PDB file of C-alpha atoms in Angstrom:
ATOM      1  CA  UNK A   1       6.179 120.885 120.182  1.00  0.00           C
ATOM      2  CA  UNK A   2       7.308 124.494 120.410  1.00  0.00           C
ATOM      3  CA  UNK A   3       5.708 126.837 117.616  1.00  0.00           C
ATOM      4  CA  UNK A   4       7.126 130.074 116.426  1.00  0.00           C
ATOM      5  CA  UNK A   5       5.281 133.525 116.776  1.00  0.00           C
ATOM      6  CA  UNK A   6       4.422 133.467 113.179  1.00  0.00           C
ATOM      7  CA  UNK A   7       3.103 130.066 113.447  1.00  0.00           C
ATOM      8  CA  UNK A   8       1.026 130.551 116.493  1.00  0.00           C
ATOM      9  CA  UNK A   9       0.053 133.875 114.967  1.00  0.00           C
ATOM     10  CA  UNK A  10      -1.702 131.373 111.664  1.00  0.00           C
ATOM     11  CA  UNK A  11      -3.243 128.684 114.245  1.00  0.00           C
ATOM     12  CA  UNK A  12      -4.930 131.854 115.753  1.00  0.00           C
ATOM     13  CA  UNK A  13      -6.007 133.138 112.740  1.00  0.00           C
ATOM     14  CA  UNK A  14      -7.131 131.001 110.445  1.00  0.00           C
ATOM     15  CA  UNK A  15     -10.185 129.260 112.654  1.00  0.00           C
ATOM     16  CA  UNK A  16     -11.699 132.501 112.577  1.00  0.00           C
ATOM     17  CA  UNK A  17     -12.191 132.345 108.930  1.00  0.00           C
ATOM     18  CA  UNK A  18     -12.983 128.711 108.750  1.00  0.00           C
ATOM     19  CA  UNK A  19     -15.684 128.943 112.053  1.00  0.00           C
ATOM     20  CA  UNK A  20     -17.477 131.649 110.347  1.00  0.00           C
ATOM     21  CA  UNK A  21     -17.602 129.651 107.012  1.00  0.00           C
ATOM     22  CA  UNK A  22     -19.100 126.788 108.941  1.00  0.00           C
ATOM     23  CA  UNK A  23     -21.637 129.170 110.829  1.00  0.00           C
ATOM     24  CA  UNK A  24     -22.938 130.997 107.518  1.00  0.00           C
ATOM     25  CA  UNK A  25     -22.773 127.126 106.010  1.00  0.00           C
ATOM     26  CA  UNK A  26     -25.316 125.949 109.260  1.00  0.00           C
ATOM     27  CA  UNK A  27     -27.392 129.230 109.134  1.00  0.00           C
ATOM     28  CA  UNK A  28     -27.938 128.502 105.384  1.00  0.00           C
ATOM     29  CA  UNK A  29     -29.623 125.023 106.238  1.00  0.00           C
ATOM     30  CA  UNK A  30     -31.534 126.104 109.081  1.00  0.00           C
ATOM     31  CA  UNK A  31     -33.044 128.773 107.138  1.00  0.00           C
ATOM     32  CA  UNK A  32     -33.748 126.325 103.703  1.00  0.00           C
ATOM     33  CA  UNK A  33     -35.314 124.161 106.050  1.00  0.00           C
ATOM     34  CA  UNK A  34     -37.718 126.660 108.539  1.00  0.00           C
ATOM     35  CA  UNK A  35     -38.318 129.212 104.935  1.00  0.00           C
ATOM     36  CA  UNK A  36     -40.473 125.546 103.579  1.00  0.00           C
ATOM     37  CA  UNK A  37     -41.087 123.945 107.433  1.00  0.00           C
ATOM     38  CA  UNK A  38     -44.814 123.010 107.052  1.00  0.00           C
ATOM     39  CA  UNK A  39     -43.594 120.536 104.490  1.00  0.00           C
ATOM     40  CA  UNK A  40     -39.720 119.876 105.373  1.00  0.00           C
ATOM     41  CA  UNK A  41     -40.487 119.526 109.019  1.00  0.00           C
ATOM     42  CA  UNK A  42     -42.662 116.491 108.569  1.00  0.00           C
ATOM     43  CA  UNK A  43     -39.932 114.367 107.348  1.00  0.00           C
ATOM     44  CA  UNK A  44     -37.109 112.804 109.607  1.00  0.00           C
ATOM     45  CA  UNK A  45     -34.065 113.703 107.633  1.00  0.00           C
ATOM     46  CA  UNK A  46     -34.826 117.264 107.523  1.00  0.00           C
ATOM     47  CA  UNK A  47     -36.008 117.521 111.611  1.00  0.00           C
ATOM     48  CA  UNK A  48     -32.455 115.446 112.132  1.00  0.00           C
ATOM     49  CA  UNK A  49     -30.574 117.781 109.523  1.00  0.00           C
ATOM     50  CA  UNK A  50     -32.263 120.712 111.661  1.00  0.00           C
ATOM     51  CA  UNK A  51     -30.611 119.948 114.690  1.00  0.00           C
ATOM     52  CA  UNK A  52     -27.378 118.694 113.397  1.00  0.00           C
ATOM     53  CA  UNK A  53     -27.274 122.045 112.458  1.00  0.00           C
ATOM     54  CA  UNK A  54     -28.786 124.019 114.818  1.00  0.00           C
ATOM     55  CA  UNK A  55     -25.537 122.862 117.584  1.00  0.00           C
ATOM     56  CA  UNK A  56     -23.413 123.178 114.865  1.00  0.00           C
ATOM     57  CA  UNK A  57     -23.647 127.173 114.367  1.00  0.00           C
ATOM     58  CA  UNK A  58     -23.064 127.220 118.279  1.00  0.00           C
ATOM     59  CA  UNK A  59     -20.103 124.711 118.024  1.00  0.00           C
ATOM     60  CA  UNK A  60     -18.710 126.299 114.749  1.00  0.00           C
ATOM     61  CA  UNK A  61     -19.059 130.052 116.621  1.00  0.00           C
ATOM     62  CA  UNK A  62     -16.812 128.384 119.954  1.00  0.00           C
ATOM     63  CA  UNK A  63     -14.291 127.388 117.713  1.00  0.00           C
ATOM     64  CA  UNK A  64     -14.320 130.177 115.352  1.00  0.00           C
ATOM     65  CA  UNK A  65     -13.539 132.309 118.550  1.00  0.00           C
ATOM     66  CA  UNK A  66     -10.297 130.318 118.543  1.00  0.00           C
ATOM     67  CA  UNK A  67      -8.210 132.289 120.923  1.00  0.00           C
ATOM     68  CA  UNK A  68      -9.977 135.456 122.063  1.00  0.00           C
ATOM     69  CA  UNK A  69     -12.037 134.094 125.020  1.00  0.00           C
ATOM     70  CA  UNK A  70      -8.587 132.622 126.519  1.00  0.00           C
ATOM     71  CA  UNK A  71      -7.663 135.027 129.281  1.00  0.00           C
ATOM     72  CA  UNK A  72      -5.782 138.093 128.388  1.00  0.00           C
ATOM     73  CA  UNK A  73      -1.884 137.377 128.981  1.00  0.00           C
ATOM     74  CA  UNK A  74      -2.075 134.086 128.908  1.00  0.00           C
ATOM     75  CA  UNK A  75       1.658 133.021 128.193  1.00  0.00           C
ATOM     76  CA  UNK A  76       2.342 131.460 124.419  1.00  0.00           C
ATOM     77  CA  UNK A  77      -1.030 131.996 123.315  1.00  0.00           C
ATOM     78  CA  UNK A  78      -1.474 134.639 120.648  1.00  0.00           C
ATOM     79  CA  UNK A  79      -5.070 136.693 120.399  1.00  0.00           C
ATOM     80  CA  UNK A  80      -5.708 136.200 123.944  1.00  0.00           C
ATOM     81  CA  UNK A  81      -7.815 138.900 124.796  1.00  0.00           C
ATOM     82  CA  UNK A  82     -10.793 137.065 127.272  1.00  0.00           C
ATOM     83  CA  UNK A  83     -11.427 136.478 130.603  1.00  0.00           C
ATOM     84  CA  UNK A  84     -12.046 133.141 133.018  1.00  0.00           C
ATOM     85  CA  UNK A  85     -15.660 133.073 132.318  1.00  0.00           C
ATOM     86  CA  UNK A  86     -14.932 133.891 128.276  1.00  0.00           C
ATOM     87  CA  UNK A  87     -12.458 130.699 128.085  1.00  0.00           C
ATOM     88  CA  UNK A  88     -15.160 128.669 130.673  1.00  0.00           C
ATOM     89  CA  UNK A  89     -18.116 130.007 128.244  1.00  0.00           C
ATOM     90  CA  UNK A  90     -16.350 128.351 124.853  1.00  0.00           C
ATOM     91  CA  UNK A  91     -15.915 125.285 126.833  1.00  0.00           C
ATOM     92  CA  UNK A  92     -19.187 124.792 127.313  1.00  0.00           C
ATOM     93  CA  UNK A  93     -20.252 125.143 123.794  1.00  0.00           C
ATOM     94  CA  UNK A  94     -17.197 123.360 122.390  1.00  0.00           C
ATOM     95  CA  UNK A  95     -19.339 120.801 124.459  1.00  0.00           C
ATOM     96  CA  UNK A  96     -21.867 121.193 122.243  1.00  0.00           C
ATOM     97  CA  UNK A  97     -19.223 119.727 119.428  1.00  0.00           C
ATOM     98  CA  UNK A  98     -20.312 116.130 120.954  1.00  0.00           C
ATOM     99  CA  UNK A  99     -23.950 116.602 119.779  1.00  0.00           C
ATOM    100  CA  UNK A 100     -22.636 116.378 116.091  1.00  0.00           C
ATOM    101  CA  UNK A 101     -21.456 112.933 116.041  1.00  0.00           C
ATOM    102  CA  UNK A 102     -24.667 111.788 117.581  1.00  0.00           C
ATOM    103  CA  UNK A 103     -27.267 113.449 114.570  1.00  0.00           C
ATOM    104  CA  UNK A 104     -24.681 111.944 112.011  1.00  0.00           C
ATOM    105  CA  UNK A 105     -25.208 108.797 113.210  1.00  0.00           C
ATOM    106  CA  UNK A 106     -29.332 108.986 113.270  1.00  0.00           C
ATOM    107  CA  UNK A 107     -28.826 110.183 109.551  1.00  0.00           C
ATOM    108  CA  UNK A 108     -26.552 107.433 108.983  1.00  0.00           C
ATOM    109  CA  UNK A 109     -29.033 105.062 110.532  1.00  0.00           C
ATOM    110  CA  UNK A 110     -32.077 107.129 108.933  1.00  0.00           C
ATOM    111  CA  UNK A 111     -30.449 106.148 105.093  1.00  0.00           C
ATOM    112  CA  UNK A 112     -29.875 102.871 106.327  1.00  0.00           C
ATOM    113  CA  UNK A 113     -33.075 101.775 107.698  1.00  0.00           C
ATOM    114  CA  UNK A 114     -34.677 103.236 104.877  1.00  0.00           C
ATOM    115  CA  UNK A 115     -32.246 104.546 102.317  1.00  0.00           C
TER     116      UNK A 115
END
């Protein structure tokens, strides 16, 4: 599927708005759970909620960086402004994206076992 300028111009933009949304959203848990952690910590769902959230501000930052790290003059792609190592450095915590699944399914199992 072939997008116009206009469109690719949108796809580029708009994950920058929603992947800082999502990091302010992630920093805003960590930091209601670590302000009370000598009570908060002692309890599964908040140490599981902690790191659910913890690789999500790193995830949410990768793809919030939507097409800057790409390598500058990279053909089609609009906001390309990175290098190699840039695009190789948001693969690796895009990565991180495959953590998520796993903590919502110990808090799915957590409210399960003893919901």
């Amino acid at each position: 599927m072939v997008f116009s300028f206009s469109q690719r111009k949108a796809l580029s933009i708009i994950p920058h708005i929603t992947g800082a949304l999502s990091v302010i959203g992630s920093l805003s848990i960590l930091y209601d759970i670590l302000k009370d952690r000598s009570r908060k910590l002692h309890r599964p769902y908040y140490r599981i909620l902690l790191g659910m959230s913890f690789f999500d501000v790193f995830a949410s930052a990768s793809l919030g960086m939507s097409t800057w790290p790409i390598p500058k003059g990279t053909e089609g792609v609009y906001g390309a402004v990175g290098t190699t190592q840039t695009c190789t450095a948001q693969g690796f915590f895009n990565q991180l994206m495959l953590v998520n699944p796993f903590y919502n399914l110990m808090l799915a199992w957590y409210y399960l076992l003893l919901g």
